[in-house]
Amino acid sequence: MMQCLGEMATWLPLPGAIPQFCARYVDDALGFAVGWNNWYSAAITLCAEISAASLVIGFWEGAQSVNVAVWISIIWVVIIFLNIFAVSLYGEAEFWFASMKLITIVGLLIMAFIVDLGGNPRHERLGFRYWKNPGAMKEYPPQVHGDLGRFLGLFSTLVNAAFSYGGVEMVAVAAGEAENPRKNIPKAVRRVFWRILFFYVLGSLAIGVLVSSNDKGLLDAQAEGRSDAAASPWVIGIKNAGISVLPSIINAVILTSATSSGNAFLYTGSRYLYALAQNRQAPRIFLTCSKKGVPYYAVAATAIIGGLTYLSVDPNGGAAKAFSWFQNLTTIASLFTWCSICVAYLRFYKALKAQGISRDTLVFKSRFQPYTAWFALIYFAIIIIFSGFAVFIKGNWDVADFIAAYIGIPIFFLLYGGWKIIKRPKVIKPSEADLTTGKAALDAEDEHWQREYKPPVTIIEKIWDWLA
């Protein structure tokens, strides 16, 4: 999917690229649906991040006695304040938050390696004992046993993974506002694989050797009302290793990370709404800005959705349940965005062919196309269709879980169908797709960037150029 997006974004780097690509190459109705889907996804992710932050606060002693609504209110107000009154600090704050997260995850990976080999207060070598007992592959749901249960357990993790990867497409969405996009976007797209490998795969491996899958502190124990359910697996692993101070530090970083993410999603959600208003696909009131350029009506409309986080106010495990709902809603919205990217690319691929433009002339040419686009599209569609499979297993039916898993599907198609009925846009033929409007100006700007670009000379400059 990222290869597809990278190819389109380097051909025509546009602000808010995805809805524009869909509208140019496929259908104006798809551009409308994706634009509103992205806004709705950002707004719901705001709820998920506030919910996650309120869960994390519950780790510390004394916090459990305070109603979770208090923590939700504090975090919500702080995020709104940062977006309306301190938006000039947004970029600077996000840089430091991102740096903090990067340093923390690198430190955690090193710590996990040392602890696993016995470098902990108990001098106990863990090895891969938890992969043998209780085992690395858990059966899910519990009433499904054997190979089928283990396969369903594996499949269920795809929803979590899709939630975690949500927003990865932003490296190309920002193409229209990035410096030297035709150099930096391909670089960013190629590095997505390595970032996933380093941060997610190694992070999962580290957690897998530090924490048993049936550890009493994990979030699935929330249903039993245990107060330690708010701890992350990193914190649980550190506590189990006998390290006393580090868990609170890590939990504080996780708290700032969740708050930072909520701040980012309120910002991006409000800008999606502003862009929709610019395209005359949302009320014009969302174009109203403050003297500092903040679209405060768009911020307010997005922030109001954050009120759904109060669904967490339930003494019987409501925070974890609400987070699970928000996670499912956000995941389906992200998957629809990714599917739309693949569909837009397939039409882009056909348009290049129909208009006699060789892909060899592209700045960034992805491999094995259009087969990888088809594979990604089908793969994402499978996850969407079967994301709520657990509710159909005997004894597992839950109306709320069913709605959370599948409400995103009718929402997307109602957006698409509604615009199709009202405006009646035609599906764009590949031979008529707009591949050139705005390209001449972008090409001229690209020439400027190429003249201004100074290749790294020293070793330090080359390392920084590779990293950044």
Short mmCIF file of C-alpha atoms in Angstrom, two decimals:
data_model
loop_
_atom_site.label_atom_id
_atom_site.label_comp_id
_atom_site.label_asym_id
_atom_site.label_seq_id
_atom_site.Cartn_x
_atom_site.Cartn_y
_atom_site.Cartn_z
CA MET A 1 0.00 0.00 0.00
CA MET A 2 2.80 2.42 0.87
CA GLN A 3 4.57 1.58 -2.40
CA CYS A 4 1.36 2.48 -4.27
CA LEU A 5 0.93 5.72 -2.36
CA GLY A 6 4.60 6.64 -2.75
CA GLU A 7 4.40 6.27 -6.52
CA MET A 8 1.35 8.55 -6.77
CA ALA A 9 2.67 11.07 -4.23
CA THR A 10 5.99 11.54 -6.05
CA TRP A 11 4.24 11.92 -9.41
CA LEU A 12 1.97 14.64 -8.02
CA PRO A 13 2.77 15.79 -4.44
CA LEU A 14 -0.49 17.33 -3.26
CA PRO A 15 -1.59 18.46 0.22
CA GLY A 16 -4.10 15.98 1.69
CA ALA A 17 -3.13 13.64 -1.12
CA ILE A 18 -5.39 10.60 -0.62
CA PRO A 19 -8.85 12.18 -1.19
CA GLN A 20 -7.45 14.10 -4.14
CA PHE A 21 -5.98 10.98 -5.75
CA CYS A 22 -9.30 9.17 -5.30
CA ALA A 23 -11.23 12.08 -6.82
CA ARG A 24 -8.82 12.49 -9.75
CA TYR A 25 -8.32 8.86 -10.74
CA VAL A 26 -11.48 7.04 -9.59
CA ASP A 27 -14.57 9.05 -8.69
CA ASP A 28 -15.37 12.30 -6.90
CA ALA A 29 -17.69 10.34 -4.59
CA LEU A 30 -14.77 8.17 -3.45
CA GLY A 31 -12.75 11.32 -2.72
CA PHE A 32 -15.64 12.62 -0.61
CA ALA A 33 -16.01 9.31 1.25
CA VAL A 34 -12.27 9.01 1.95
CA GLY A 35 -12.02 12.63 3.11
CA TRP A 36 -14.84 12.25 5.63
CA ASN A 37 -13.61 8.76 6.55
CA ASN A 38 -10.19 10.22 7.40
CA TRP A 39 -11.78 12.93 9.55
CA TYR A 40 -13.96 10.42 11.35
CA SER A 41 -10.96 8.10 11.82
CA ALA A 42 -8.87 10.92 13.33
CA ALA A 43 -11.74 11.94 15.63
CA ILE A 44 -12.31 8.40 16.88
CA THR A 45 -8.56 7.88 17.31
CA LEU A 46 -8.60 10.96 19.54
CA CYS A 47 -11.09 9.06 21.74
CA ALA A 48 -8.90 5.95 21.67
CA GLU A 49 -5.82 7.91 22.74
CA ILE A 50 -7.63 9.72 25.57
CA SER A 51 -9.07 6.37 26.68
CA ALA A 52 -5.60 4.79 26.56
CA ALA A 53 -4.12 7.65 28.59
CA SER A 54 -6.85 7.28 31.24
CA LEU A 55 -6.02 3.55 31.42
CA VAL A 56 -2.33 4.29 31.91
CA ILE A 57 -2.97 6.73 34.78
CA GLY A 58 -4.75 3.91 36.62
CA PHE A 59 -1.37 2.23 37.08
CA TRP A 60 -0.30 4.50 39.95
CA GLU A 61 -1.49 3.96 43.51
CA GLY A 62 -4.30 6.27 44.50
CA ALA A 63 -5.40 6.89 40.90
CA GLN A 64 -7.81 3.94 41.00
CA SER A 65 -9.93 5.68 43.63
CA VAL A 66 -10.52 8.66 41.33
CA ASN A 67 -13.31 8.40 38.78
CA VAL A 68 -11.83 7.91 35.32
CA ALA A 69 -13.99 10.83 34.07
CA VAL A 70 -11.63 13.19 35.92
CA TRP A 71 -8.58 11.97 33.97
CA ILE A 72 -10.52 12.06 30.70
CA SER A 73 -11.60 15.65 31.33
CA ILE A 74 -8.09 16.83 32.21
CA ILE A 75 -6.48 15.21 29.15
CA TRP A 76 -9.29 16.38 26.85
CA VAL A 77 -9.01 20.00 28.02
CA VAL A 78 -5.20 19.99 27.70
CA ILE A 79 -5.38 18.68 24.12
CA ILE A 80 -8.02 21.26 23.13
CA PHE A 81 -5.95 24.05 24.72
CA LEU A 82 -2.83 23.00 22.79
CA ASN A 83 -4.76 22.98 19.51
CA ILE A 84 -6.50 26.35 19.94
CA PHE A 85 -4.19 28.55 22.00
CA ALA A 86 -0.76 26.94 21.71
CA VAL A 87 -0.85 25.63 18.13
CA SER A 88 2.40 27.48 17.38
CA LEU A 89 4.10 25.05 19.77
CA TYR A 90 2.58 22.02 18.01
CA GLY A 91 5.54 21.18 15.77
CA GLU A 92 8.12 21.80 18.50
CA ALA A 93 6.16 19.74 21.05
CA GLU A 94 5.66 16.85 18.62
CA PHE A 95 9.40 16.81 17.82
CA TRP A 96 10.31 16.43 21.48
CA PHE A 97 7.55 13.90 22.14
CA ALA A 98 8.72 11.85 19.13
CA SER A 99 12.35 12.07 20.31
CA MET A 100 11.29 10.92 23.76
CA LYS A 101 9.42 7.94 22.28
CA LEU A 102 12.37 7.02 20.05
CA ILE A 103 14.87 7.11 22.91
CA THR A 104 12.46 5.16 25.13
CA ILE A 105 11.83 2.32 22.66
CA VAL A 106 15.56 1.96 21.92
CA GLY A 107 16.25 1.89 25.66
CA LEU A 108 13.48 -0.67 26.23
CA LEU A 109 14.83 -2.98 23.54
CA ILE A 110 18.32 -2.84 25.07
CA MET A 111 16.83 -3.36 28.55
CA ALA A 112 14.78 -6.34 27.37
CA PHE A 113 17.87 -7.97 25.86
CA ILE A 114 19.84 -7.51 29.10
CA VAL A 115 16.99 -8.68 31.37
CA ASP A 116 16.29 -11.71 29.17
CA LEU A 117 19.92 -12.83 29.48
CA GLY A 118 19.89 -12.50 33.27
CA GLY A 119 21.04 -8.90 33.77
CA ASN A 120 18.34 -8.12 36.33
CA PRO A 121 18.19 -7.84 40.16
CA ARG A 122 17.17 -11.52 40.38
CA HIS A 123 19.97 -12.67 38.04
CA GLU A 124 17.44 -14.97 36.41
CA ARG A 125 17.87 -15.86 32.74
CA LEU A 126 14.47 -15.87 31.02
CA GLY A 127 15.41 -17.08 27.55
CA PHE A 128 12.30 -18.18 25.63
CA ARG A 129 10.61 -19.95 28.53
CA TYR A 130 7.29 -18.19 27.92
CA TRP A 131 7.23 -19.49 24.35
CA LYS A 132 7.21 -23.03 25.76
CA ASN A 133 4.99 -22.54 28.80
CA PRO A 134 2.22 -21.41 28.40
CA GLY A 135 3.19 -21.17 24.72
CA ALA A 136 3.61 -18.46 22.11
CA MET A 137 0.35 -19.16 20.25
CA LYS A 138 -2.77 -18.64 22.31
CA GLU A 139 -6.18 -20.03 21.43
CA TYR A 140 -8.87 -17.39 20.87
CA PRO A 141 -11.70 -17.25 21.77
CA PRO A 142 -11.04 -19.57 24.75
CA GLN A 143 -13.81 -22.00 23.75
CA VAL A 144 -12.15 -22.70 20.37
CA HIS A 145 -9.33 -25.21 20.79
CA GLY A 146 -6.52 -26.69 18.73
CA ASP A 147 -5.16 -25.41 15.44
CA LEU A 148 -8.35 -23.45 14.64
CA GLY A 149 -8.16 -21.62 17.99
CA ARG A 150 -4.50 -20.76 17.41
CA PHE A 151 -5.20 -19.55 13.87
CA LEU A 152 -8.08 -17.35 15.09
CA GLY A 153 -5.80 -16.03 17.82
CA LEU A 154 -3.28 -15.05 15.16
CA PHE A 155 -5.98 -13.50 12.95
CA SER A 156 -7.35 -11.48 15.86
CA THR A 157 -3.98 -9.75 16.24
CA LEU A 158 -4.36 -8.27 12.74
CA VAL A 159 -6.97 -5.83 14.06
CA ASN A 160 -4.51 -4.68 16.75
CA ALA A 161 -1.74 -4.43 14.16
CA ALA A 162 -3.89 -2.37 11.78
CA PHE A 163 -4.74 0.00 14.66
CA SER A 164 -1.04 0.37 15.51
CA TYR A 165 -0.09 1.09 11.89
CA GLY A 166 -2.92 3.59 11.44
CA GLY A 167 -1.50 6.88 10.19
CA VAL A 168 1.53 5.31 8.51
CA GLU A 169 0.23 6.78 5.24
CA MET A 170 0.76 10.31 6.63
CA VAL A 171 4.36 10.33 5.33
CA ALA A 172 2.90 10.68 1.83
CA VAL A 173 -0.16 12.74 2.78
CA ALA A 174 2.21 15.53 3.85
CA ALA A 175 3.92 15.45 0.44
CA GLY A 176 2.44 18.78 -0.66
CA GLU A 177 3.92 20.54 2.37
CA ALA A 178 7.23 18.67 2.57
CA GLU A 179 10.62 19.96 1.54
CA ASN A 180 11.97 18.36 -1.65
CA PRO A 181 9.10 15.81 -1.76
CA ARG A 182 10.42 13.84 -4.73
CA LYS A 183 13.55 13.04 -2.78
CA ASN A 184 12.10 12.71 0.72
CA ILE A 185 8.84 10.84 0.02
CA PRO A 186 10.50 7.79 -1.63
CA LYS A 187 13.00 7.75 1.24
CA ALA A 188 10.21 7.83 3.82
CA VAL A 189 8.19 5.14 2.02
CA ARG A 190 11.16 2.76 1.81
CA ARG A 191 11.92 3.24 5.51
CA VAL A 192 8.43 2.27 6.62
CA PHE A 193 9.45 -1.39 6.33
CA TRP A 194 12.55 -0.92 8.47
CA ARG A 195 10.69 1.13 11.05
CA ILE A 196 8.03 -1.55 11.36
CA LEU A 197 10.73 -4.22 11.67
CA PHE A 198 12.67 -2.30 14.31
CA PHE A 199 9.94 -0.78 16.45
CA TYR A 200 7.05 -3.23 16.09
CA VAL A 201 8.60 -6.63 15.36
CA LEU A 202 11.53 -6.26 17.76
CA GLY A 203 9.21 -4.61 20.31
CA SER A 204 6.78 -7.55 20.10
CA LEU A 205 9.66 -10.01 20.39
CA ALA A 206 10.98 -8.20 23.48
CA ILE A 207 7.56 -8.22 25.17
CA GLY A 208 7.16 -11.91 24.25
CA VAL A 209 10.29 -12.91 26.14
CA LEU A 210 9.63 -10.63 29.15
CA VAL A 211 5.96 -11.36 29.83
CA SER A 212 3.96 -14.58 29.90
CA SER A 213 0.77 -14.52 27.84
CA ASN A 214 -1.23 -15.51 30.93
CA ASP A 215 0.35 -12.91 33.22
CA LYS A 216 -2.20 -11.60 35.72
CA GLY A 217 -1.29 -8.00 34.99
CA LEU A 218 -2.27 -7.99 31.32
CA LEU A 219 -5.22 -5.97 30.07
CA ASP A 220 -7.40 -9.02 29.50
CA ALA A 221 -7.64 -9.28 33.31
CA GLN A 222 -9.60 -6.00 33.35
CA ALA A 223 -12.86 -7.93 33.28
CA GLU A 224 -12.04 -9.27 36.75
CA GLY A 225 -11.56 -5.72 38.08
CA ARG A 226 -7.88 -6.01 39.04
CA SER A 227 -6.32 -2.61 39.67
CA ASP A 228 -3.03 -3.49 37.97
CA ALA A 229 -4.79 -3.94 34.62
CA ALA A 230 -3.79 -0.44 33.55
CA ALA A 231 -0.12 -1.43 33.30
CA SER A 232 1.40 -1.93 29.86
CA PRO A 233 3.23 -5.21 29.04
CA TRP A 234 6.51 -3.28 29.18
CA VAL A 235 5.76 -2.14 32.72
CA ILE A 236 4.64 -5.64 33.72
CA GLY A 237 7.85 -7.16 32.34
CA ILE A 238 10.01 -4.65 34.20
CA LYS A 239 8.11 -5.20 37.46
CA ASN A 240 8.40 -8.96 37.11
CA ALA A 241 12.15 -8.60 36.61
CA GLY A 242 12.35 -6.86 40.00
CA ILE A 243 13.22 -3.38 38.74
CA SER A 244 11.38 -0.95 41.01
CA VAL A 245 11.78 2.62 39.70
CA LEU A 246 11.73 2.12 35.92
CA PRO A 247 8.04 1.11 35.57
CA SER A 248 6.80 4.53 36.71
CA ILE A 249 9.18 6.27 34.31
CA ILE A 250 8.07 4.09 31.38
CA ASN A 251 4.42 4.56 32.27
CA ALA A 252 4.95 8.33 32.33
CA VAL A 253 6.45 8.17 28.83
CA ILE A 254 3.51 6.05 27.64
CA LEU A 255 1.12 8.62 29.15
CA THR A 256 2.84 11.52 27.37
CA SER A 257 2.90 9.44 24.17
CA ALA A 258 -0.86 8.81 24.29
CA THR A 259 -1.55 12.48 25.06
CA SER A 260 0.78 13.54 22.24
CA SER A 261 -1.00 11.22 19.81
CA GLY A 262 -4.36 12.61 20.87
CA ASN A 263 -3.04 16.12 20.27
CA ALA A 264 -1.79 15.10 16.80
CA PHE A 265 -5.07 13.46 15.80
CA LEU A 266 -7.14 16.47 16.89
CA TYR A 267 -4.84 18.63 14.77
CA THR A 268 -4.99 16.38 11.68
CA GLY A 269 -8.73 15.74 12.06
CA SER A 270 -9.48 19.47 12.14
CA ARG A 271 -7.31 20.01 9.06
CA TYR A 272 -9.11 17.22 7.19
CA LEU A 273 -12.38 19.01 7.96
CA TYR A 274 -10.89 22.32 6.82
CA ALA A 275 -9.74 20.70 3.54
CA LEU A 276 -13.20 19.21 2.98
CA ALA A 277 -14.70 22.67 3.39
CA GLN A 278 -12.19 24.02 0.87
CA ASN A 279 -13.35 21.34 -1.60
CA ARG A 280 -16.99 22.33 -0.93
CA GLN A 281 -17.66 18.91 0.58
CA ALA A 282 -18.25 20.27 4.11
CA PRO A 283 -20.03 23.38 5.49
CA ARG A 284 -18.12 26.61 4.73
CA ILE A 285 -18.14 27.58 8.42
CA PHE A 286 -15.21 25.21 8.93
CA LEU A 287 -13.06 27.61 6.88
CA THR A 288 -13.34 30.26 9.63
CA CYS A 289 -9.94 30.79 11.24
CA SER A 290 -8.53 32.77 14.14
CA LYS A 291 -5.91 35.49 13.62
CA LYS A 292 -3.26 32.82 14.12
CA GLY A 293 -4.78 30.68 11.36
CA VAL A 294 -6.44 28.12 13.63
CA PRO A 295 -9.71 26.77 12.11
CA TYR A 296 -11.42 26.83 15.50
CA TYR A 297 -14.82 25.60 14.30
CA ALA A 298 -13.12 22.60 12.70
CA VAL A 299 -11.14 22.03 15.90
CA ALA A 300 -14.33 22.30 17.98
CA ALA A 301 -16.28 19.88 15.75
CA THR A 302 -13.47 17.32 15.95
CA ALA A 303 -12.94 17.82 19.69
CA ILE A 304 -16.65 17.28 20.40
CA ILE A 305 -16.29 13.69 19.18
CA GLY A 306 -13.79 13.26 22.02
CA GLY A 307 -16.78 13.36 24.35
CA LEU A 308 -17.49 9.76 23.36
CA THR A 309 -14.53 8.85 25.57
CA TYR A 310 -16.85 9.22 28.57
CA LEU A 311 -18.15 5.78 27.61
CA SER A 312 -15.12 4.71 29.64
CA VAL A 313 -16.82 5.91 32.82
CA ASP A 314 -17.87 2.51 34.04
CA PRO A 315 -16.48 0.96 37.25
CA ASN A 316 -16.73 -2.53 35.76
CA GLY A 317 -13.91 -2.39 33.23
CA GLY A 318 -15.46 0.35 31.09
CA ALA A 319 -12.16 2.00 30.12
CA ALA A 320 -10.72 -1.17 28.60
CA LYS A 321 -14.04 -1.98 26.89
CA ALA A 322 -14.38 1.53 25.43
CA PHE A 323 -10.78 1.46 24.23
CA SER A 324 -11.51 -1.83 22.46
CA TRP A 325 -14.55 -0.28 20.73
CA PHE A 326 -12.61 2.80 19.64
CA GLN A 327 -9.78 0.59 18.44
CA ASN A 328 -12.12 -1.43 16.22
CA LEU A 329 -13.83 1.68 14.83
CA THR A 330 -10.51 3.33 14.02
CA THR A 331 -9.06 0.16 12.52
CA ILE A 332 -11.91 -0.29 10.05
CA ALA A 333 -11.71 3.38 9.04
CA SER A 334 -7.95 3.06 8.46
CA LEU A 335 -8.41 -0.14 6.46
CA PHE A 336 -10.97 1.58 4.21
CA THR A 337 -8.48 4.40 3.63
CA TRP A 338 -5.81 1.85 2.69
CA CYS A 339 -8.23 0.03 0.38
CA SER A 340 -9.04 3.37 -1.29
CA ILE A 341 -5.32 4.02 -1.82
CA CYS A 342 -5.00 0.66 -3.57
CA VAL A 343 -8.07 1.32 -5.74
CA ALA A 344 -6.77 4.80 -6.63
CA TYR A 345 -3.40 3.32 -7.56
CA LEU A 346 -4.93 0.65 -9.81
CA ARG A 347 -6.79 3.41 -11.68
CA PHE A 348 -3.61 5.55 -11.72
CA TYR A 349 -1.71 2.59 -13.18
CA LYS A 350 -4.35 2.18 -15.91
CA ALA A 351 -4.42 5.94 -16.58
CA LEU A 352 -0.64 6.03 -17.16
CA LYS A 353 -0.99 3.15 -19.59
CA ALA A 354 -4.02 4.65 -21.37
CA GLN A 355 -2.34 8.05 -21.77
CA GLY A 356 0.95 6.64 -23.02
CA ILE A 357 3.08 7.60 -20.00
CA SER A 358 5.82 5.07 -19.26
CA ARG A 359 6.28 4.13 -15.61
CA ASP A 360 10.02 4.16 -16.29
CA THR A 361 9.79 7.96 -16.30
CA LEU A 362 8.47 8.04 -12.72
CA VAL A 363 10.70 9.40 -9.96
CA PHE A 364 9.65 6.46 -7.77
CA LYS A 365 8.62 3.22 -9.45
CA SER A 366 7.33 0.49 -7.15
CA ARG A 367 7.95 -3.16 -7.94
CA PHE A 368 5.63 -5.99 -8.97
CA GLN A 369 2.73 -3.73 -9.89
CA PRO A 370 -0.21 -4.00 -10.21
CA TYR A 371 -0.04 -7.36 -8.39
CA THR A 372 1.06 -5.93 -5.02
CA ALA A 373 -1.79 -3.39 -5.18
CA TRP A 374 -4.32 -6.20 -5.77
CA PHE A 375 -2.79 -8.30 -2.98
CA ALA A 376 -2.94 -5.42 -0.48
CA LEU A 377 -6.52 -4.55 -1.50
CA ILE A 378 -7.75 -8.13 -1.05
CA TYR A 379 -5.81 -8.58 2.21
CA PHE A 380 -7.28 -5.41 3.76
CA ALA A 381 -10.77 -6.37 2.58
CA ILE A 382 -10.45 -9.77 4.30
CA ILE A 383 -9.54 -8.10 7.59
CA ILE A 384 -12.50 -5.70 7.27
CA ILE A 385 -14.98 -8.50 6.56
CA PHE A 386 -13.79 -10.85 9.30
CA SER A 387 -12.64 -8.31 11.90
CA GLY A 388 -15.57 -9.13 14.20
CA PHE A 389 -15.51 -12.91 13.72
CA ALA A 390 -15.38 -13.56 17.47
CA VAL A 391 -18.98 -12.41 18.05
CA PHE A 392 -20.29 -15.15 15.73
CA ILE A 393 -18.76 -17.95 17.80
CA LYS A 394 -21.25 -19.71 20.06
CA GLY A 395 -21.52 -18.04 23.45
CA ASN A 396 -19.70 -14.90 22.31
CA TRP A 397 -22.53 -12.83 20.82
CA ASP A 398 -22.47 -9.22 21.97
CA VAL A 399 -24.45 -6.50 20.20
CA ALA A 400 -22.03 -3.72 21.22
CA ASP A 401 -19.00 -5.66 19.96
CA PHE A 402 -20.79 -6.47 16.69
CA ILE A 403 -21.65 -2.81 16.12
CA ALA A 404 -18.12 -1.65 16.99
CA ALA A 405 -16.63 -4.19 14.57
CA TYR A 406 -18.89 -3.48 11.61
CA ILE A 407 -20.43 0.01 11.94
CA GLY A 408 -17.53 1.42 9.91
CA ILE A 409 -18.65 -0.50 6.80
CA PRO A 410 -22.10 1.12 6.37
CA ILE A 411 -20.64 4.51 7.37
CA PHE A 412 -18.15 4.41 4.48
CA PHE A 413 -20.65 3.19 1.89
CA LEU A 414 -23.29 5.69 3.06
CA LEU A 415 -20.75 8.48 2.54
CA TYR A 416 -19.92 7.17 -0.92
CA GLY A 417 -23.52 6.42 -1.93
CA GLY A 418 -24.86 9.70 -0.51
CA TRP A 419 -22.47 11.86 -2.54
CA LYS A 420 -23.08 9.66 -5.59
CA ILE A 421 -26.84 10.16 -5.36
CA ILE A 422 -26.68 13.91 -4.60
CA LYS A 423 -23.96 14.99 -7.05
CA ARG A 424 -24.07 12.08 -9.53
CA PRO A 425 -20.35 12.14 -10.41
CA LYS A 426 -19.23 9.69 -13.08
CA VAL A 427 -16.54 7.06 -12.64
CA ILE A 428 -13.49 8.50 -14.39
CA LYS A 429 -12.18 6.66 -17.44
CA PRO A 430 -8.41 5.97 -17.39
CA SER A 431 -7.98 7.89 -20.63
CA GLU A 432 -9.66 10.95 -19.09
CA ALA A 433 -8.05 10.88 -15.64
CA ASP A 434 -6.37 14.16 -14.67
CA LEU A 435 -2.68 13.33 -14.39
CA THR A 436 -1.26 16.75 -15.21
CA THR A 437 -3.15 19.62 -13.52
CA GLY A 438 -0.71 21.32 -11.18
CA LYS A 439 2.19 19.13 -12.25
CA ALA A 440 4.06 21.84 -14.19
CA ALA A 441 4.29 24.07 -11.12
CA LEU A 442 5.38 21.15 -8.98
CA ASP A 443 8.01 20.17 -11.55
CA ALA A 444 9.39 23.72 -11.49
CA GLU A 445 9.49 23.64 -7.70
CA ASP A 446 11.24 20.28 -7.84
CA GLU A 447 13.95 21.76 -10.07
CA HIS A 448 14.44 24.46 -7.43
CA TRP A 449 14.85 21.82 -4.73
CA GLN A 450 17.36 19.90 -6.83
CA ARG A 451 19.45 23.05 -7.30
CA GLU A 452 19.28 23.85 -3.58
CA TYR A 453 20.04 20.31 -2.40
CA LYS A 454 23.53 19.82 -1.06
CA PRO A 455 24.53 16.15 -0.78
CA PRO A 456 26.07 15.06 2.55
CA VAL A 457 29.84 15.07 2.67
CA THR A 458 31.01 14.09 6.15
CA ILE A 459 30.23 10.75 7.80
CA ILE A 460 27.98 12.45 10.38
CA GLU A 461 26.05 14.25 7.62
CA LYS A 462 25.62 10.97 5.71
CA ILE A 463 24.34 9.16 8.82
CA TRP A 464 21.91 12.01 9.57
CA ASP A 465 20.76 12.05 5.93
CA TRP A 466 20.08 8.32 6.13
CA LEU A 467 18.21 8.64 9.43
CA ALA A 468 16.19 11.77 8.68
#
